[in-house]
mmCIF file of C-alpha atoms in Angstrom:
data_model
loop_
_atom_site.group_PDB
_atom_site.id
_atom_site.type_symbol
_atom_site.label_atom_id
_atom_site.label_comp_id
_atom_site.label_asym_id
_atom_site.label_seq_id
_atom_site.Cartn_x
_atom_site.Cartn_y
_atom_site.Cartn_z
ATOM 1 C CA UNK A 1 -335.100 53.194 -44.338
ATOM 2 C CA UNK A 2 -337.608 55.743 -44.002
ATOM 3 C CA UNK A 3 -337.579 59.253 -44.832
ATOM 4 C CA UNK A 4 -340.138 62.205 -43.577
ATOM 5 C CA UNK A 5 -339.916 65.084 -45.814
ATOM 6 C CA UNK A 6 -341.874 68.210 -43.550
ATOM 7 C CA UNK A 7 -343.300 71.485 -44.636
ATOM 8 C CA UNK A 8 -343.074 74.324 -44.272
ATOM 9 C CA UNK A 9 -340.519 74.847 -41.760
ATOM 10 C CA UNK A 10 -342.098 77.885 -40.291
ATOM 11 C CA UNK A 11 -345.551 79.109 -40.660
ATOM 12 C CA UNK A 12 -347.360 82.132 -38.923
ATOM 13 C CA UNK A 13 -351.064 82.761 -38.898
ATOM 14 C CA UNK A 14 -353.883 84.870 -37.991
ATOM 15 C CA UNK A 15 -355.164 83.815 -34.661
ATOM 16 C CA UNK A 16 -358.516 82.219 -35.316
ATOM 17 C CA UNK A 17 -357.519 81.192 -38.961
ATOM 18 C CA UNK A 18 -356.460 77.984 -39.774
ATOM 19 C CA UNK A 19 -352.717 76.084 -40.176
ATOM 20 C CA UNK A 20 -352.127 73.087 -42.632
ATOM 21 C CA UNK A 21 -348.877 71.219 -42.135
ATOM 22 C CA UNK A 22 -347.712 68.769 -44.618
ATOM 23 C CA UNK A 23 -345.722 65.685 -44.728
ATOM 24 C CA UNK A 24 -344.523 62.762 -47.164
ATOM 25 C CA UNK A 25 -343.021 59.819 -46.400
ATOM 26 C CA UNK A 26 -341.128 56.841 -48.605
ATOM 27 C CA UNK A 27 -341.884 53.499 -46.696
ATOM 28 C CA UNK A 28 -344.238 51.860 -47.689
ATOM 29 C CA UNK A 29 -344.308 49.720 -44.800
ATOM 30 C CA UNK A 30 -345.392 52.375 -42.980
ATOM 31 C CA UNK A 31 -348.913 52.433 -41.230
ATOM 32 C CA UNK A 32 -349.015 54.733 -37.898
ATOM 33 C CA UNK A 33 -348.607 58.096 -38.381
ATOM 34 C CA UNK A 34 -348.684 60.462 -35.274
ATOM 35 C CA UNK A 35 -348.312 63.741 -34.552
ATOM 36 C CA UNK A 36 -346.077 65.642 -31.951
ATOM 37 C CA UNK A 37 -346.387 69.052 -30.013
ATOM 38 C CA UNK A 38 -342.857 70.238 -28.591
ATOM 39 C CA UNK A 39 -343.277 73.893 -26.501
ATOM 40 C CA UNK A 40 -339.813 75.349 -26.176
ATOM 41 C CA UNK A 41 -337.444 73.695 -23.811
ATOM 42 C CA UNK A 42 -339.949 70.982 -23.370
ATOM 43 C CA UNK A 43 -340.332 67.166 -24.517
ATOM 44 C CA UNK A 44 -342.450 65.768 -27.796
ATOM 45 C CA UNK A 45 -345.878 64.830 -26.703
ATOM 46 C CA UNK A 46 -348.333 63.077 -28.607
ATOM 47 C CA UNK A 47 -351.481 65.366 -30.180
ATOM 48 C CA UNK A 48 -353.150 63.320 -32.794
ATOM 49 C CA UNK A 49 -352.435 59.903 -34.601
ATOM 50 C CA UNK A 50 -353.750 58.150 -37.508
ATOM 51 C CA UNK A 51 -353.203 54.447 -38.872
ATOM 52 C CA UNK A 52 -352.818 53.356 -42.267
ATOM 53 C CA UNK A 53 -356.579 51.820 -42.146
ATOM 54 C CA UNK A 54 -358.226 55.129 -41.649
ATOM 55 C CA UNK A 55 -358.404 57.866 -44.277
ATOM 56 C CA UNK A 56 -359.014 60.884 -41.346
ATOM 57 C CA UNK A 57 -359.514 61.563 -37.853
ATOM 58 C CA UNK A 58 -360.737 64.315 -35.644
ATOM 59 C CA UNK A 59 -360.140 65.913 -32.196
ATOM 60 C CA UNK A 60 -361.590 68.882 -31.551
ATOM 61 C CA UNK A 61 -359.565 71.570 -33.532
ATOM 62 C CA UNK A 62 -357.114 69.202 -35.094
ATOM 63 C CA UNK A 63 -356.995 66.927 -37.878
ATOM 64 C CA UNK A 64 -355.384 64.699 -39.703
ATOM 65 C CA UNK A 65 -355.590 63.020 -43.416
ATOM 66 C CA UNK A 66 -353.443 60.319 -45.041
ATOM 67 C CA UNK A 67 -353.253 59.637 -48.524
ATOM 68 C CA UNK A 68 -351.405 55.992 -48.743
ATOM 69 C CA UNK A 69 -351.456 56.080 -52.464
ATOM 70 C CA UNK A 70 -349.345 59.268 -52.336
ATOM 71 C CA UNK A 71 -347.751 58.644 -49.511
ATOM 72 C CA UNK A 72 -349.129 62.288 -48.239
ATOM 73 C CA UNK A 73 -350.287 63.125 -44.206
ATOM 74 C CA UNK A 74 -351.839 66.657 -42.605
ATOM 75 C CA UNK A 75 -352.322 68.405 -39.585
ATOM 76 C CA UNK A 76 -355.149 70.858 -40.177
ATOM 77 C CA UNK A 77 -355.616 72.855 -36.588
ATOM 78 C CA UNK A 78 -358.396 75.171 -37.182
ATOM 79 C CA UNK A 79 -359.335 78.500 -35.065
ATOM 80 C CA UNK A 80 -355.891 78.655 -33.803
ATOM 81 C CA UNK A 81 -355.370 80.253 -30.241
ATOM 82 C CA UNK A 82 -351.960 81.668 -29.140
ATOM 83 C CA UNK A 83 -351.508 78.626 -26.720
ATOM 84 C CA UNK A 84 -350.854 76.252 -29.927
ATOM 85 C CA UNK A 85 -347.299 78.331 -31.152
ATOM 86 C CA UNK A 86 -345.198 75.737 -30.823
ATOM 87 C CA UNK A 87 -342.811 73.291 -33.190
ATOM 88 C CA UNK A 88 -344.792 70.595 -34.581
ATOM 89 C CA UNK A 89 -343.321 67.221 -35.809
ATOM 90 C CA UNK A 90 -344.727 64.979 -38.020
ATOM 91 C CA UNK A 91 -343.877 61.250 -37.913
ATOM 92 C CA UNK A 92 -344.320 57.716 -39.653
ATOM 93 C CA UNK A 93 -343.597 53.995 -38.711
ATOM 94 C CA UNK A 94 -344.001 50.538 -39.279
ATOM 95 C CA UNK A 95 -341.079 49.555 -35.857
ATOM 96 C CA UNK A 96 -339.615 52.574 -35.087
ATOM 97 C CA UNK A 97 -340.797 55.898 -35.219
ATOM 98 C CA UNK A 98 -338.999 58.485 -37.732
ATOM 99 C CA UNK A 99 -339.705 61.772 -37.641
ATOM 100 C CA UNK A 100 -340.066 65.098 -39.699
ATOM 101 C CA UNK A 101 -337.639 67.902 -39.480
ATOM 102 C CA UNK A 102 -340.421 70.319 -37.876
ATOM 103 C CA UNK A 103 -343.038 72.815 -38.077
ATOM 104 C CA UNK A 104 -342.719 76.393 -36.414
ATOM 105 C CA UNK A 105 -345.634 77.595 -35.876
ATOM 106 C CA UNK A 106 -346.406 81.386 -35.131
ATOM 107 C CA UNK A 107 -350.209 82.294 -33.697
ATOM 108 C CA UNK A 108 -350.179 86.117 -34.698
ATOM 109 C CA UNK A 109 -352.395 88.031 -32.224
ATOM 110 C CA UNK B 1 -350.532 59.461 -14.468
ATOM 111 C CA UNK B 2 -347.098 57.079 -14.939
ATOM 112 C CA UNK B 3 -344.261 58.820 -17.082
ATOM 113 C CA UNK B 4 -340.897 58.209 -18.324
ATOM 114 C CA UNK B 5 -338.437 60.068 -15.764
ATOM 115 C CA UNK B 6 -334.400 60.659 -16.970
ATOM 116 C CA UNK B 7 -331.338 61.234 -15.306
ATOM 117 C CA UNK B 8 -329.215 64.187 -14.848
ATOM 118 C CA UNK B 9 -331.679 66.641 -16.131
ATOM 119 C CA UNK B 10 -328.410 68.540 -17.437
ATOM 120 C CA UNK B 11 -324.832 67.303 -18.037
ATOM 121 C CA UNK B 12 -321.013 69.206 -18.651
ATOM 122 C CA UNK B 13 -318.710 66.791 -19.501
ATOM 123 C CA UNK B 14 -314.979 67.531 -21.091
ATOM 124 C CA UNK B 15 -314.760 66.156 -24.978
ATOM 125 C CA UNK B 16 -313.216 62.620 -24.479
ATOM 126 C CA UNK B 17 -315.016 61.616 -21.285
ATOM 127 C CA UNK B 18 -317.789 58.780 -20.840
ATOM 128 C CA UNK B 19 -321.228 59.695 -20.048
ATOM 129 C CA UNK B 20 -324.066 57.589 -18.839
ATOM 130 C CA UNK B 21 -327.609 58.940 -19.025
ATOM 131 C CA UNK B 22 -330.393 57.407 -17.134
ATOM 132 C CA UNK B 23 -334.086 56.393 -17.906
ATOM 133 C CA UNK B 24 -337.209 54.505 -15.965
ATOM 134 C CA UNK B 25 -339.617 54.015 -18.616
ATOM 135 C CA UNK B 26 -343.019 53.426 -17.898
ATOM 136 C CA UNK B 27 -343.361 50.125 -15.600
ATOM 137 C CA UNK B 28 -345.487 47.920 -18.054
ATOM 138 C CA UNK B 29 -344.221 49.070 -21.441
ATOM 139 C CA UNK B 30 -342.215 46.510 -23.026
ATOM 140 C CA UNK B 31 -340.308 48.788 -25.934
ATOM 141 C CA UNK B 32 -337.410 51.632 -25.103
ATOM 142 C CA UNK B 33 -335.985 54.227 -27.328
ATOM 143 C CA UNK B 34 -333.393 56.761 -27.258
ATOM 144 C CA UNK B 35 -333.628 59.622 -29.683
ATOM 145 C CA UNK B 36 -331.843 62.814 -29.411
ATOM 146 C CA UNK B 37 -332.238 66.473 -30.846
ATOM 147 C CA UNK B 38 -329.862 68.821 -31.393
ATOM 148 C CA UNK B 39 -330.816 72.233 -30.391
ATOM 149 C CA UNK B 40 -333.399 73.975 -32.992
ATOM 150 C CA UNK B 41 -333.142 70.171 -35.209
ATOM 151 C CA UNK B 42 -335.787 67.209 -35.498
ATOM 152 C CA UNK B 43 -335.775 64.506 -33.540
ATOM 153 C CA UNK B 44 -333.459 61.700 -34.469
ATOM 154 C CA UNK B 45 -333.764 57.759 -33.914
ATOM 155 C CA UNK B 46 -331.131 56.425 -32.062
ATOM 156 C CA UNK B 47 -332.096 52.978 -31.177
ATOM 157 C CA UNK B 48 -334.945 50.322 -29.865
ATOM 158 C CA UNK B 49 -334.453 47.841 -27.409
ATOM 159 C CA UNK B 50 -337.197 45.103 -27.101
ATOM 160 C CA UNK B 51 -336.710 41.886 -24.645
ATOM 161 C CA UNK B 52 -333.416 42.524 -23.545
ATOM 162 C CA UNK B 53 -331.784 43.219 -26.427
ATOM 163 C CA UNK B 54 -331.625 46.220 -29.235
ATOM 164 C CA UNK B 55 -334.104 45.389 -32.142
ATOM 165 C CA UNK B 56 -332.689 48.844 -34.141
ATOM 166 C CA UNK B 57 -330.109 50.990 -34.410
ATOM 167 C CA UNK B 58 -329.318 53.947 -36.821
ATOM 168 C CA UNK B 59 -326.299 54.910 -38.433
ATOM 169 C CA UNK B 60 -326.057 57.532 -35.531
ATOM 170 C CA UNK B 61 -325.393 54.496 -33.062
ATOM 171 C CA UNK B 62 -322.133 54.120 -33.853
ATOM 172 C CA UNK B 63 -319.560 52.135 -31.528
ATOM 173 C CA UNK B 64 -319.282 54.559 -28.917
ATOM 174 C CA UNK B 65 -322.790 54.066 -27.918
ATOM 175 C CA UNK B 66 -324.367 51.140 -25.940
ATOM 176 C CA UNK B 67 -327.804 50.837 -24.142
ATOM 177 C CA UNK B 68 -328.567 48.734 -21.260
ATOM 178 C CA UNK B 69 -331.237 47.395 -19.224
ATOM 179 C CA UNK B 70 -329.009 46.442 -16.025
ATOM 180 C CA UNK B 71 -332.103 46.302 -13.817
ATOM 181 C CA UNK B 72 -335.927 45.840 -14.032
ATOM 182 C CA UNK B 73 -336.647 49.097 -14.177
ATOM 183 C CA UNK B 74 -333.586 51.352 -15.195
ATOM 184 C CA UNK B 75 -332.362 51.742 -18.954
ATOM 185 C CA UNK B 76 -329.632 53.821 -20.069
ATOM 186 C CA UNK B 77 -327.562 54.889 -22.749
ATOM 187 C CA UNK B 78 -323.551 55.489 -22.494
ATOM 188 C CA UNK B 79 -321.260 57.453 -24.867
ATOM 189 C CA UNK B 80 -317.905 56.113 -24.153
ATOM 190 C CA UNK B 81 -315.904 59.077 -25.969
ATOM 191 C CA UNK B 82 -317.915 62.139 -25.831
ATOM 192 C CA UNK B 83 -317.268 64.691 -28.829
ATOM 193 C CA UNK B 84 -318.126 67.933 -29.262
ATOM 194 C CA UNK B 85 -320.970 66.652 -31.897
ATOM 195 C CA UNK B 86 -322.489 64.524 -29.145
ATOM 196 C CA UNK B 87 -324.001 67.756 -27.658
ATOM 197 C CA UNK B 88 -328.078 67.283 -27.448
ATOM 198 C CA UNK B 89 -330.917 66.817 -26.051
ATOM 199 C CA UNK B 90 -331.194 63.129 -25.796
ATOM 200 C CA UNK B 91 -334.934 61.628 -24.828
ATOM 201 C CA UNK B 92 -335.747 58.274 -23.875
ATOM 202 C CA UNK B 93 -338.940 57.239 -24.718
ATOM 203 C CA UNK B 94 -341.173 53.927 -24.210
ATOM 204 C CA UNK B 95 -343.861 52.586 -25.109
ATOM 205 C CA UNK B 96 -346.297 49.622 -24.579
ATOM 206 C CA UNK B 97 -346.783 48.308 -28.346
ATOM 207 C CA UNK B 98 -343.999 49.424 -30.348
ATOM 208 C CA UNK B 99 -343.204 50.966 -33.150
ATOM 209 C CA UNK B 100 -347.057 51.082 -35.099
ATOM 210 C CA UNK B 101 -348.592 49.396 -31.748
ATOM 211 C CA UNK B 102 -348.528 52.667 -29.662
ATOM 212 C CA UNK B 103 -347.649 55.728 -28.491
ATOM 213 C CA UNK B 104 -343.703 56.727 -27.688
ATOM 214 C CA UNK B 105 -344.335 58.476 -24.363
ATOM 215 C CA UNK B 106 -341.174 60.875 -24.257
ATOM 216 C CA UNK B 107 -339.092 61.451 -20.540
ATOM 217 C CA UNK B 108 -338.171 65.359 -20.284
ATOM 218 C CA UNK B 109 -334.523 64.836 -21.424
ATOM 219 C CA UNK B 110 -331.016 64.765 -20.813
ATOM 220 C CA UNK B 111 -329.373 67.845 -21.972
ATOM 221 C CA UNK B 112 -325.481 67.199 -22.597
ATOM 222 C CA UNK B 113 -323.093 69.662 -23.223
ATOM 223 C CA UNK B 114 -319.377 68.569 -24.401
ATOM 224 C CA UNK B 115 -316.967 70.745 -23.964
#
């Protein structure tokens, strides 16, 4: 089945510099790729997604690139604000949705 | 905006007991999950259910879990023999395409605690 390997586990940055979070996973079935935001005590929700026909995507501060031939996925949040601390999980799928073991991420003031 | 609601928020039970925890997905979505996170851990796969019946399962879902859909509306997971190790966070989640086809839209949880 599939496997999503996550890193780093924790990561703490400047506020207003930027954090890269980076995932592989081992299916190569797999062709949706999203992106979850989990605040403390609080459920997953979705931030970003990307499909297997798309190379990168954009919203605002956040982004996301797949490399299929690797088998590689980022998160790139730029000019990060102290509202975006939070665990961040990455994920892959082709039927159900596996996901990373988790980013911490620290915004430093 | 429609969301995935779960029942008890928060559960004690004593190690040995059966538990069942309670989910309304969203009305038109067509594909149900349970996953479940162990304080400070990822989020693990449980199992899918997709027209009445359970299209996956990990090697988590062992025998003393079930999922049912004993309504049009209500789906729900039971642990017949709770063990200490069954202590999570367990979310239900649903979603209107499945698996690659959409977004999992997550309830807020069921926190269990097994004494």
């Amino acid at each position: 089945g599939e496997n999503v390997e996550q890193h780093p586990s924790t990561l703490s940055v400047q506020e207003g510099d930027s954090a890269v979070i980076k995932c592989t996973y081992s299916d190569s079935a797999s062709n949706y790729f999203p992106w979850y935001k989990q605040e403390l005590g609080k459920r997953p929700q979705l931030i970003i997604d990307i499909r297997s026909n798309v190379g990168e995507k954009k919203d605002q501060r956040i982004a996301v690139t797949l490399n299929k031939t690797a088998k590689h996925f980022s998160l790139h949040i730029t000019e990060t604000q102290p509202e975006d601390s939070a665990v961040y999980f990455c994920a892959a799928s082709d039927d159900k949705i596996i996901f990373g073991k988790g980013t911490r991420l620290h915004i430093l003031p | 905006e429609p969301e995935v609601t779960q029942t008890p928020s928060h559960q004690v039970t004593q190690m040995g007991q059966e538990v069942i925890l309670r989910c309304v997905p969203i009305s038109n979505h067509l594909y149900f999950y349970w996953y479940r996170q162990i304080l400070g851990q990822k989020v693990e796969f449980l199992v899918s259910f997709y027209n009445n019946e359970i299209s996956e399962k990990s090697e988590i879902f062992d025998d003393q879990f079930s999922v049912e859909r004993p309504d049009g509306s209500n789906f729900t997971l039971k642990i017949r023999s709770t063990k200490l190790e069954d202590s999570a966070m367990y979310f239900c989640a649903s979603s209107g395409g499945g698996g690659a086809g959409g977004e999992l839209f997550f309830g807020e949880g069921s926190r269990l605690t097994v004494l």
